[in-house]
Coordinates of C-alpha atoms in Angstrom, one line a residue:
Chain A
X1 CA -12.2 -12.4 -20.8
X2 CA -12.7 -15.4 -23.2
X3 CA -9.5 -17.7 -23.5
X4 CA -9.2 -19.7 -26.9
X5 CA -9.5 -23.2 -27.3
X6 CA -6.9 -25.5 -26.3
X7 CA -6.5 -29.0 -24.6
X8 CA -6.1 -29.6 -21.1
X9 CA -3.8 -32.2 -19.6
X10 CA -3.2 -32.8 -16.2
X11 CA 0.0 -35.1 -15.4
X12 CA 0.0 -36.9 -11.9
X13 CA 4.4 -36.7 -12.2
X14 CA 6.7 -34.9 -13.2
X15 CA 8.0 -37.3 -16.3
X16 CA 4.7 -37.3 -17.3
X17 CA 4.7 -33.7 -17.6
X18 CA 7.7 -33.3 -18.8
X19 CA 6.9 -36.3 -21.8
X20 CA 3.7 -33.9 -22.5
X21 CA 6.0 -30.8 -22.8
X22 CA 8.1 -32.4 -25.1
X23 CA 4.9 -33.9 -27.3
X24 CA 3.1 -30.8 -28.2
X25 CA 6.3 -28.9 -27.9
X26 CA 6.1 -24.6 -28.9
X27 CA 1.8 -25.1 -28.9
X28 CA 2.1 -26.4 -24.9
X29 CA 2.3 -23.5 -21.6
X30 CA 2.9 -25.3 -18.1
X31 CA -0.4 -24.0 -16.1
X32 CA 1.1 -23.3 -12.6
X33 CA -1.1 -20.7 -10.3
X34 CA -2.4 -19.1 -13.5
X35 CA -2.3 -16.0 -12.2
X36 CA -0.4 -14.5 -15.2
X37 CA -0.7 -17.3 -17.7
X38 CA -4.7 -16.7 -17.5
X39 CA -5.1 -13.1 -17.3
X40 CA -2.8 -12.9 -20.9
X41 CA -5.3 -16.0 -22.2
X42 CA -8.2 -13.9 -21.3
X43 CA -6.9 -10.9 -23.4
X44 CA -5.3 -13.3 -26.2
X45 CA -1.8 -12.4 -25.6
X46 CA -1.1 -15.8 -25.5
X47 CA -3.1 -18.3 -27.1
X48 CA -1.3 -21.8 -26.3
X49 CA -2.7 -25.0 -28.1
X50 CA -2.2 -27.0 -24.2
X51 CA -2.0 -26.4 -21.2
X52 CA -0.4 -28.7 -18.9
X53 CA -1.6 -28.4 -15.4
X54 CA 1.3 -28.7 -12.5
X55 CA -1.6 -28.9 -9.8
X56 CA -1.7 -32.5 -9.0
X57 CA 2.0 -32.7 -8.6
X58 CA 2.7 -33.0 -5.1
X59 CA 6.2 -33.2 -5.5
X60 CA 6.8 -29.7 -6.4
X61 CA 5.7 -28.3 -3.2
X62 CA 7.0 -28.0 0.3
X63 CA 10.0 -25.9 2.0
X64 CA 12.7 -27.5 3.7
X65 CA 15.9 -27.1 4.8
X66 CA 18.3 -29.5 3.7
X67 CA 22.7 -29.3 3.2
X68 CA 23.0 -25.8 4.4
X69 CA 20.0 -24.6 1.6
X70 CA 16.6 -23.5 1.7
X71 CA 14.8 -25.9 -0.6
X72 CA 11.3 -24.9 -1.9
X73 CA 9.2 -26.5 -4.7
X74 CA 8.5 -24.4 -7.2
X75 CA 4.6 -24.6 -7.2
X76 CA 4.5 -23.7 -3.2
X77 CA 2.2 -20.7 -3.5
X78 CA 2.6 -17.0 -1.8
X79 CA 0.2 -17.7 0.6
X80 CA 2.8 -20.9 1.7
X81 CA 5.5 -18.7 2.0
X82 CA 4.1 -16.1 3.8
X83 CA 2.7 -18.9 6.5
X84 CA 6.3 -20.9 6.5
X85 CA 7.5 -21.0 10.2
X86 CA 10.8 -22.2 8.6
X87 CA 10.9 -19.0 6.1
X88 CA 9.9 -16.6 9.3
X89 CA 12.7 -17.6 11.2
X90 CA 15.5 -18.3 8.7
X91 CA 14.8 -16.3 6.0
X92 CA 12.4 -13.8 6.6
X93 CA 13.1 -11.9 3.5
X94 CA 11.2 -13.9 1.5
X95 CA 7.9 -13.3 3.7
X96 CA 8.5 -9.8 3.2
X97 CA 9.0 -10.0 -0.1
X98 CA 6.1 -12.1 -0.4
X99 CA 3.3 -10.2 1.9
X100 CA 4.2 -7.4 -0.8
X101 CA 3.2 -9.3 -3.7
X102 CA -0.6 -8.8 -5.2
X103 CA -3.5 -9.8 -2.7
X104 CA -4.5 -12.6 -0.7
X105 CA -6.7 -14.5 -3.6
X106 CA -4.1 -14.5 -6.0
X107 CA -1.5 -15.3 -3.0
X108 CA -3.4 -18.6 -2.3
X109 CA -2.5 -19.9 -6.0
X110 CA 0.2 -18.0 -7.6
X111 CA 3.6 -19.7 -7.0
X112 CA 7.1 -18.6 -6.5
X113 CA 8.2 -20.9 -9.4
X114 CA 5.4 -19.1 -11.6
X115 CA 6.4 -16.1 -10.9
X116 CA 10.4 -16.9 -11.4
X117 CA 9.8 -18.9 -14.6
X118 CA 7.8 -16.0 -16.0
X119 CA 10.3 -13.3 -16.3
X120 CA 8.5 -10.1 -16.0
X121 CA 10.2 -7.6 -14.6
X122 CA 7.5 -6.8 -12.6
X123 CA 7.3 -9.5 -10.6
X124 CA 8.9 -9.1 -6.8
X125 CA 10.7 -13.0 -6.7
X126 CA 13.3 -12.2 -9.2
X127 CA 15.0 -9.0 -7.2
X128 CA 14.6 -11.5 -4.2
X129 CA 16.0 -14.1 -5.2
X130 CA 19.2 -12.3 -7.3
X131 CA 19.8 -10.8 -3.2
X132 CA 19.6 -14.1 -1.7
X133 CA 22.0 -15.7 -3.9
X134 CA 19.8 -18.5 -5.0
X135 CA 19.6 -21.0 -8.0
X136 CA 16.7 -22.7 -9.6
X137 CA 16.7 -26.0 -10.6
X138 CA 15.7 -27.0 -13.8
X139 CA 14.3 -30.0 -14.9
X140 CA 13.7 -31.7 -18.5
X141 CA 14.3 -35.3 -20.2
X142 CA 17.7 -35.3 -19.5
X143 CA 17.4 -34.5 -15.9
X144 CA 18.0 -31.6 -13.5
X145 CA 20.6 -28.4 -14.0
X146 CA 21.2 -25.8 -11.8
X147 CA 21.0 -22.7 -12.8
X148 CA 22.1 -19.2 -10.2
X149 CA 19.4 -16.5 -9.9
X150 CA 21.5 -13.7 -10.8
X151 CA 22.0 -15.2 -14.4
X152 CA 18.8 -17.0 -15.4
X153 CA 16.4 -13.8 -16.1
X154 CA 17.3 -12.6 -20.3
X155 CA 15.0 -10.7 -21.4
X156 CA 11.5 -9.4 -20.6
X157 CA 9.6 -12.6 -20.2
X158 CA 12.7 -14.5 -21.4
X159 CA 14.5 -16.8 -19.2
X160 CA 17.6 -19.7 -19.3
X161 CA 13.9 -22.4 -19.1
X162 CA 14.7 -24.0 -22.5
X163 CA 11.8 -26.2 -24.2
X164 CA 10.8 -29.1 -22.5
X165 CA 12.6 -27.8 -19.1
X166 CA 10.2 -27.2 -16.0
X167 CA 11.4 -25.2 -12.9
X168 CA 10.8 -27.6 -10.2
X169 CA 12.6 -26.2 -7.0
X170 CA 14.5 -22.8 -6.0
X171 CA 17.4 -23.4 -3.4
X172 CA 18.8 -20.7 -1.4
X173 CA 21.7 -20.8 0.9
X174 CA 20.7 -20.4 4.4
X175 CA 21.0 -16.7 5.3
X176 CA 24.0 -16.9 8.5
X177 CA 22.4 -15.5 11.4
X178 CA 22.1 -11.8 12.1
X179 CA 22.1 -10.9 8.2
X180 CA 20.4 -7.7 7.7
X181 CA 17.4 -7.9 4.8
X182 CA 14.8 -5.6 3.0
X183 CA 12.5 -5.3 0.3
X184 CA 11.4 -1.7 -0.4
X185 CA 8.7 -1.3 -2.7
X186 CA 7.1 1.3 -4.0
X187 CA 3.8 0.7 -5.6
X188 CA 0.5 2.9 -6.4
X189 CA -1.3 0.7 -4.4
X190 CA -2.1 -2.7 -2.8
X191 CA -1.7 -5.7 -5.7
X192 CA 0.0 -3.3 -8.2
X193 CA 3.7 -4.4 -9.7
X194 CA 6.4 -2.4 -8.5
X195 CA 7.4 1.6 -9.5
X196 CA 10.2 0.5 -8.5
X197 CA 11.7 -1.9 -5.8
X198 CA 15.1 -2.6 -4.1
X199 CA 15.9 -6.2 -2.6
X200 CA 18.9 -5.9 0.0
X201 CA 21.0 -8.3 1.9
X202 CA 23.9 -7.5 4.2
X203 CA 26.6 -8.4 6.7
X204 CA 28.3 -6.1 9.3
X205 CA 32.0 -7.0 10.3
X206 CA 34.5 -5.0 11.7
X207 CA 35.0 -2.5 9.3
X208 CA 31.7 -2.3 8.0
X209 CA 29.2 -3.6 5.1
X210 CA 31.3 -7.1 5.0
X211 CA 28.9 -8.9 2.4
X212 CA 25.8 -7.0 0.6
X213 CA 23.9 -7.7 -2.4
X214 CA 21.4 -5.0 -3.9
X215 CA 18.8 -6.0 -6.4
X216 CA 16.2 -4.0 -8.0
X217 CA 12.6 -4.7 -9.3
X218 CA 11.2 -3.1 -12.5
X219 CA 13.7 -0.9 -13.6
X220 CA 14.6 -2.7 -16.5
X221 CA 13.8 -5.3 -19.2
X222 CA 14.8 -8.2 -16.2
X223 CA 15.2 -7.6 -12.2
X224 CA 19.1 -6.4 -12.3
X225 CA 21.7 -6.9 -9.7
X226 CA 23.6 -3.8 -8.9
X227 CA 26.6 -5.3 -8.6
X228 CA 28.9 -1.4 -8.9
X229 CA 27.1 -0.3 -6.0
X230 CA 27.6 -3.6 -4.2
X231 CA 31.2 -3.3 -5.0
X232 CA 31.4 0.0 -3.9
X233 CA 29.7 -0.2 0.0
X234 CA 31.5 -3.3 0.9
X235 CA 33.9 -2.7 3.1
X236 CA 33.0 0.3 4.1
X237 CA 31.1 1.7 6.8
X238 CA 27.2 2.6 6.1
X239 CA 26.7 6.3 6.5
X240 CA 25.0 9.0 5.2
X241 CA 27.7 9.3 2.2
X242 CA 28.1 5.9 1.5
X243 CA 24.3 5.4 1.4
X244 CA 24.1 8.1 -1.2
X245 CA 26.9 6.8 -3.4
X246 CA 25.0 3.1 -3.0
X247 CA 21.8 4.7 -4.1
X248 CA 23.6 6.5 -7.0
X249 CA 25.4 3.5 -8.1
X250 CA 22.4 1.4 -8.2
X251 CA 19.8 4.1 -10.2
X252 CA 23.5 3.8 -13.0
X253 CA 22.3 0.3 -13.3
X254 CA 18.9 0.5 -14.2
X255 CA 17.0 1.5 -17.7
X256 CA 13.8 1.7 -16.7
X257 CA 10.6 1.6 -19.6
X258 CA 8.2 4.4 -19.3
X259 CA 4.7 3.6 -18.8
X260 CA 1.7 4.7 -16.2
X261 CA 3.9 4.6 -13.5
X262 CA 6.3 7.1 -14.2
X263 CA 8.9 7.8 -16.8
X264 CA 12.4 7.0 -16.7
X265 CA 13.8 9.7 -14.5
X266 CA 11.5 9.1 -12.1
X267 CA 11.7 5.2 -11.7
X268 CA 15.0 5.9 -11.9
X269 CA 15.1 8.4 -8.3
X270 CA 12.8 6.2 -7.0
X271 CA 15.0 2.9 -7.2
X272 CA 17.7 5.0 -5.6
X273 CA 15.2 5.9 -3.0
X274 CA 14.0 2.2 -2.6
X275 CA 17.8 1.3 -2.3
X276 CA 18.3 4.0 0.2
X277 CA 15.8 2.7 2.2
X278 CA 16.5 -1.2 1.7
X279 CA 20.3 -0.6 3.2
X280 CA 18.6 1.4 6.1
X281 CA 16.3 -0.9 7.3
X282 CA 18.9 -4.1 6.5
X283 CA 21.3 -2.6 8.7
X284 CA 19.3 -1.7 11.7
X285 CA 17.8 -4.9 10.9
X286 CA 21.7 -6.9 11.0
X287 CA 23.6 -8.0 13.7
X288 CA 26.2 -5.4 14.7
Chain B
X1 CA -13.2 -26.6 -30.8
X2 CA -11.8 -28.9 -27.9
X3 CA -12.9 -31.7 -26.4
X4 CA -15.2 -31.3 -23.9
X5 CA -14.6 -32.9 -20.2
X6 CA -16.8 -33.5 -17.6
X7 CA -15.9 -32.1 -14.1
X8 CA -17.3 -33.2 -10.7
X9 CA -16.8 -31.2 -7.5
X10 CA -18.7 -30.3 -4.5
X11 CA -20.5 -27.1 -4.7
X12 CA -22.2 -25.5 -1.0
X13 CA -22.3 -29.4 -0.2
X14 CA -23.8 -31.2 -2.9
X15 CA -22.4 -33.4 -5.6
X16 CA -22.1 -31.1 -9.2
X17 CA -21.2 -32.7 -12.7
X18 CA -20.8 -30.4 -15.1
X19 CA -19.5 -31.0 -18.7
X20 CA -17.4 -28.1 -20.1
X21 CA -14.9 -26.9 -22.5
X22 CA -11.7 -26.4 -21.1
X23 CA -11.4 -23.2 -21.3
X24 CA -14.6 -22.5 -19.5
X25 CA -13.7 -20.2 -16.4
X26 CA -14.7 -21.6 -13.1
X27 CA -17.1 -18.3 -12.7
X28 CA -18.9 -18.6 -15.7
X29 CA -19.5 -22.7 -14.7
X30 CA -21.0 -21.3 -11.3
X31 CA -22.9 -18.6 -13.0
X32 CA -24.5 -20.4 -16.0
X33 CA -24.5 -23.9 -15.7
X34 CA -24.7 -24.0 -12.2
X35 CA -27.1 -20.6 -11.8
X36 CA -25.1 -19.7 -8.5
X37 CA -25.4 -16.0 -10.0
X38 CA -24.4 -14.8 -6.4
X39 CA -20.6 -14.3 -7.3
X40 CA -20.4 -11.6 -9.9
X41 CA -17.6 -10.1 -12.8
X42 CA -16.4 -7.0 -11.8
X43 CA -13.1 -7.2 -14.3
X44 CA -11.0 -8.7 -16.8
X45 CA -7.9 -8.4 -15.1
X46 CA -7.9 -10.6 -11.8
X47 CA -8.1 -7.1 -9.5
X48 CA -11.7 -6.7 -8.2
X49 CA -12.6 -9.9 -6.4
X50 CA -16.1 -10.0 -6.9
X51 CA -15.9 -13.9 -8.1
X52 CA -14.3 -14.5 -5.1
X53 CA -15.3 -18.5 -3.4
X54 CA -13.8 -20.4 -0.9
X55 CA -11.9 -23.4 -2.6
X56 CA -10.6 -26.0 -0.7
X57 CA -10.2 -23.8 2.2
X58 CA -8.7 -21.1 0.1
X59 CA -10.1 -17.5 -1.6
X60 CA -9.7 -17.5 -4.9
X61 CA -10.9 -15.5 -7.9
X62 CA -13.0 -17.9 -9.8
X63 CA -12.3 -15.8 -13.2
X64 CA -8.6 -16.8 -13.1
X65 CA -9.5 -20.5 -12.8
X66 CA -10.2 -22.9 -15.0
X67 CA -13.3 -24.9 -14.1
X68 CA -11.7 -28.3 -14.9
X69 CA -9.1 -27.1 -12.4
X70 CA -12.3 -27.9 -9.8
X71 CA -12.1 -31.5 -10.1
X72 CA -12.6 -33.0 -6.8
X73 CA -12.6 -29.2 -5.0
X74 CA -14.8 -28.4 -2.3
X75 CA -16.1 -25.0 -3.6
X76 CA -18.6 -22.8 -1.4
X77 CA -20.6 -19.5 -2.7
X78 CA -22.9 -16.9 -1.4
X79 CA -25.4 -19.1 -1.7
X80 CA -24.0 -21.6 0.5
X81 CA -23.1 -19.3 3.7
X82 CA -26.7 -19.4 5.1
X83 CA -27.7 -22.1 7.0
X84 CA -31.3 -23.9 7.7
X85 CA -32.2 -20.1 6.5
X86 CA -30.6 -18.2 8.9
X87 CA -27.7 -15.7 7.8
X88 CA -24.2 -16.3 8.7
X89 CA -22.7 -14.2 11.1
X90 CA -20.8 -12.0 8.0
X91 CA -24.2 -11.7 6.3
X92 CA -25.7 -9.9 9.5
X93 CA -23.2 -8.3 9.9
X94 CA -22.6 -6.7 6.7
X95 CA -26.4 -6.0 6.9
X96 CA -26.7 -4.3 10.8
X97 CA -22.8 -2.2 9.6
X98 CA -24.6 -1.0 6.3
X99 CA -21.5 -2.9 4.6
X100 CA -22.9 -2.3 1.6
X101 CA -25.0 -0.3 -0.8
X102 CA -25.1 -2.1 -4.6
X103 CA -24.5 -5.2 -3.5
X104 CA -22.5 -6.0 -6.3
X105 CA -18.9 -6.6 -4.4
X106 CA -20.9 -8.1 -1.6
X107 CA -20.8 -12.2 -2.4
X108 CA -17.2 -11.8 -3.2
X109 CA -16.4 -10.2 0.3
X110 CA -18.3 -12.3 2.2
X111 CA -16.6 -14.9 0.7
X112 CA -13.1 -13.3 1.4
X113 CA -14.1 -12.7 4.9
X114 CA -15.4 -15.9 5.6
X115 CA -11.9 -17.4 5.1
X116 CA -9.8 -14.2 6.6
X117 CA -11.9 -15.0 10.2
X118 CA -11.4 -18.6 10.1
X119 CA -7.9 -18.2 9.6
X120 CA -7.8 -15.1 12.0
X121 CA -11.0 -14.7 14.5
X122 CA -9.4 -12.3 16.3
X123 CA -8.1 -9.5 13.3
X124 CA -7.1 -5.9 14.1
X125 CA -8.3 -3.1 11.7
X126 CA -5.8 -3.2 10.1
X127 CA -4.8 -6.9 9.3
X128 CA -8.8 -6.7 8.4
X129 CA -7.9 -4.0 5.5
X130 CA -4.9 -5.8 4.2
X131 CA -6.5 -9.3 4.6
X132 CA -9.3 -7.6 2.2
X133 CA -7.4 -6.0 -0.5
X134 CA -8.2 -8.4 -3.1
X135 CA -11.7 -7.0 -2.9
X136 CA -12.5 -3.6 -4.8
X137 CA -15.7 -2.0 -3.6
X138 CA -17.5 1.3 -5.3
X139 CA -19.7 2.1 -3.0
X140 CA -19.5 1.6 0.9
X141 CA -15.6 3.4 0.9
X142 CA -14.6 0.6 2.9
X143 CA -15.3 1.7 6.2
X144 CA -18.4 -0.1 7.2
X145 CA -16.8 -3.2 5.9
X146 CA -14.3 -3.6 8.4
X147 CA -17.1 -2.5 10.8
X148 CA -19.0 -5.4 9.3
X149 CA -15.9 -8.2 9.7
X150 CA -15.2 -6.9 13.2
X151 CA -19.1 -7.7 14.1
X152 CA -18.8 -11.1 12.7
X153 CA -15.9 -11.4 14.1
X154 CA -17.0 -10.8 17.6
X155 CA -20.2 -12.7 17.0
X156 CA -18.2 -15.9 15.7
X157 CA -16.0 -16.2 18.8
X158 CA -18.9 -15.7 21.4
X159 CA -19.1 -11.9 22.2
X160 CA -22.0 -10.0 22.6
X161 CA -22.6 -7.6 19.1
X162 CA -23.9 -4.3 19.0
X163 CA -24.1 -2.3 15.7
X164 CA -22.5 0.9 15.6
X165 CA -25.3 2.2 13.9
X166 CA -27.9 1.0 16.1
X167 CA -31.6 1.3 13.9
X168 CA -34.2 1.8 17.0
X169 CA -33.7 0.4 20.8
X170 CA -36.5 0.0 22.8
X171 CA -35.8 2.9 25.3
X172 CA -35.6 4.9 22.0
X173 CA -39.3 4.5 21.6

């Protein structure tokens, strides 16, 4: 319950932040929501020297649409994205994906660049965000890099953030109209990380599944695209066979950890399952 | 041992200074400097919502804040919700819905439901369950605490209440 010691700073810009970053270096942890920085203070996971508090930074919040993206700040918090008119409308994956995530308190601070930047494999964004096809952008002394979703989660808690860098905005290409979405997850209950959790975007054409993307929550040490099962359904029509062969193709991808919520077989069935139901509700859900 | 820093906020309306370290969570500041004792520690792990305040119009769980993270915040307790000495409509409510029984989870989801009705005075069962879930309770299974919302919630925008446990009417005499 009791953090250690450290010093508090709280920058009013973002230079100023990232100067601090740069000054104390490996001791120093960005404080964003604190909803997982906190809690792993409070059992001494992590015992930074400073913290530097992103909360008076104004700049690093808002969602708007701007060249054909989705622009959000990185410390707009659940509860913001939940409530965004813009998200319901144009993307309304992300509210899904969002309404999913913990519980109200910890939806009124915790932040989508929190919960990006902290690469757990637990946390809901990172699926979303591979499916959506979005990139972060990464800030530090030298100025701003952009960086694609699907690339920028390493290892468990390890991303492509180097020292000194500070995520200060997702983008997201505007979803076309009528694009099917889902995010099926499966959870013990309310405010628990995934079992195991399937994002899903699609396009119908002609000939069927004309664009898809399938990532999964959870099921490994980072959220994983399953990009042979993607490759697989598009193209083809979405029935009951090509369903099954998505599903399969996506639990090949995954190397889940066994802990309380099952062991590896069983996250394993259930991201197929998840998957299963992510391509059926996206494609009731697309225009036909 | 770090530097200590001296925060000011607004707590159930008046003026608070408080000096702290910085790693002083925002419930124990409320708790022991401040002797709000009303909002209680039900876990280690940011689950059970019984620190829950209102926070600049938003419910947060005051053991995953930092109390120098208050400066300037407009931060509202239990002990706030009452006013001139008469309960708040929640307060009743949970009281005539038997919303309760320990008491311990209570300030935290009064506190919850304060916000949930202001931001939604009209909330079905379920929104009221899902709107709630960052609140554990032991005792009361749940079920009288929606009861409880749903009389505040009727009592807030205008409507006549009645308990659905009514304790003795007059033509029961």
């Amino acid at each position: 319950m009791i953090p250690r010691p450290f010093e508090y700073h709280a920058p009013k810009t973002l230079p100023e932040a990232i100067a601090l970053l740069n000054e104390y270096g490996e001791g120093a942890k960005l404080l964003a929501g604190g909803h997982s920085l906190l809690p792993m203070m409070k059992l001494r996971f992590a015992e930074p020297a400073h913290l530097i508090d992103l909360g008076k930074l104004t700049e690093l919040k808002g969602i708007r649409e701007a060249g054909g993206e989705i622009r959000i700040g990185a410390m707009t918090t659940e509860n913001e994205l939940i409530w965004s008119e813009l998200l319901q409308t144009k993307c309304p994956l992300i509210v899904e994906g969002a309404r999913q995530i913990s519980d109200p308190q910890v939806r009124y601070r915790g932040t989508l660049g929190g919960d990006l930047s902290h690469g757990d494999p637990g946390n809901d964004h990172p699926a979303l965000m591979i499916a959506l096809d979005a990139s972060f952008v990464l800030t530090g002394e030298q100025g701003e890099r952009v960086v694609p979703a699907d690339s920028f989660f390493v290892g468990t808690y390890t991303t492509l953030l180097e020292p000194g860098e500070i995520m200060t905005e997702i983008r997201i290409p505007t979803p076309a109209a009528g694009t099917g979405y889902c995010y099926a997850k499966l959870k013990r209950k309310t405010g628990d990380f995934a079992t195991a959790a399937a994002a899903v975007t699609l396009r119908i054409g002609a000939a069927g599944v004309s664009d898809v993307r399938i990532a999964l929550t959870n099921v490994a040490e980072t959220a994983i695209r399953a990009i042979d099962a993607e490759q697989y359904l598009r193209g083809k029509p979405l029935d009951e066979p090509a369903i099954a062969e998505t599903a399969r193709l996506a639990m090949a991808a995954c190397a889940p950890v066994a802990d309380l919520r099952g062991d590896a077989e069983y996250k394993r069935a259930m991201a197929g399952e998840m998957t299963r139901r992510a391509l059926t509700t996206a494609y009731a859900r697309a225009a036909h | 041992m770090s530097k200590k820093i001296m925060v000011s906020f607004k707590l159930n309306g008046k003026e608070t200074d408080v000096v702290v370290e910085p790693r002083e969570l925002l419930i124990h500041t409320l708790r022991e400097k401040c002797l709000q004792t009303g909002p209680h520690i039900g876990c280690e792990t940011s689950h059970c919502g019984a620190c829950t305040v209102d926070f600049d119009g938003m419910s947060v769980k005051s053991c995953t804040m930092l109390t120098v993270q208050a400066e300037g915040a407009d931060v509202l307790t239990v002990e706030g919700l009452a006013q001139g000495g008469e309960l708040h409509a929640l307060q009743e409510g949970f009281m005539q819905e038997h919303g309760l029984q320990c008491g311990f989870c209570t300030p935290g989801m009064l506190m919850r439901a304060y916000r949930l009705l202001q931001e939604n005075p009209e909330p079905s069962e379920e929104d009221i369950r899902y709107w709630m879930a960052g609140n554990l309770c032991r005792c009361t299974g749940y079920q009288n605490i929606v009861k409880a919302v749903q009389y505040a919630a009727r009592k807030l925008r205008g409507e006549a209440v009645e308990t659905s446990h009514p304790l003795m009417t007059a033509d029961t005499h």
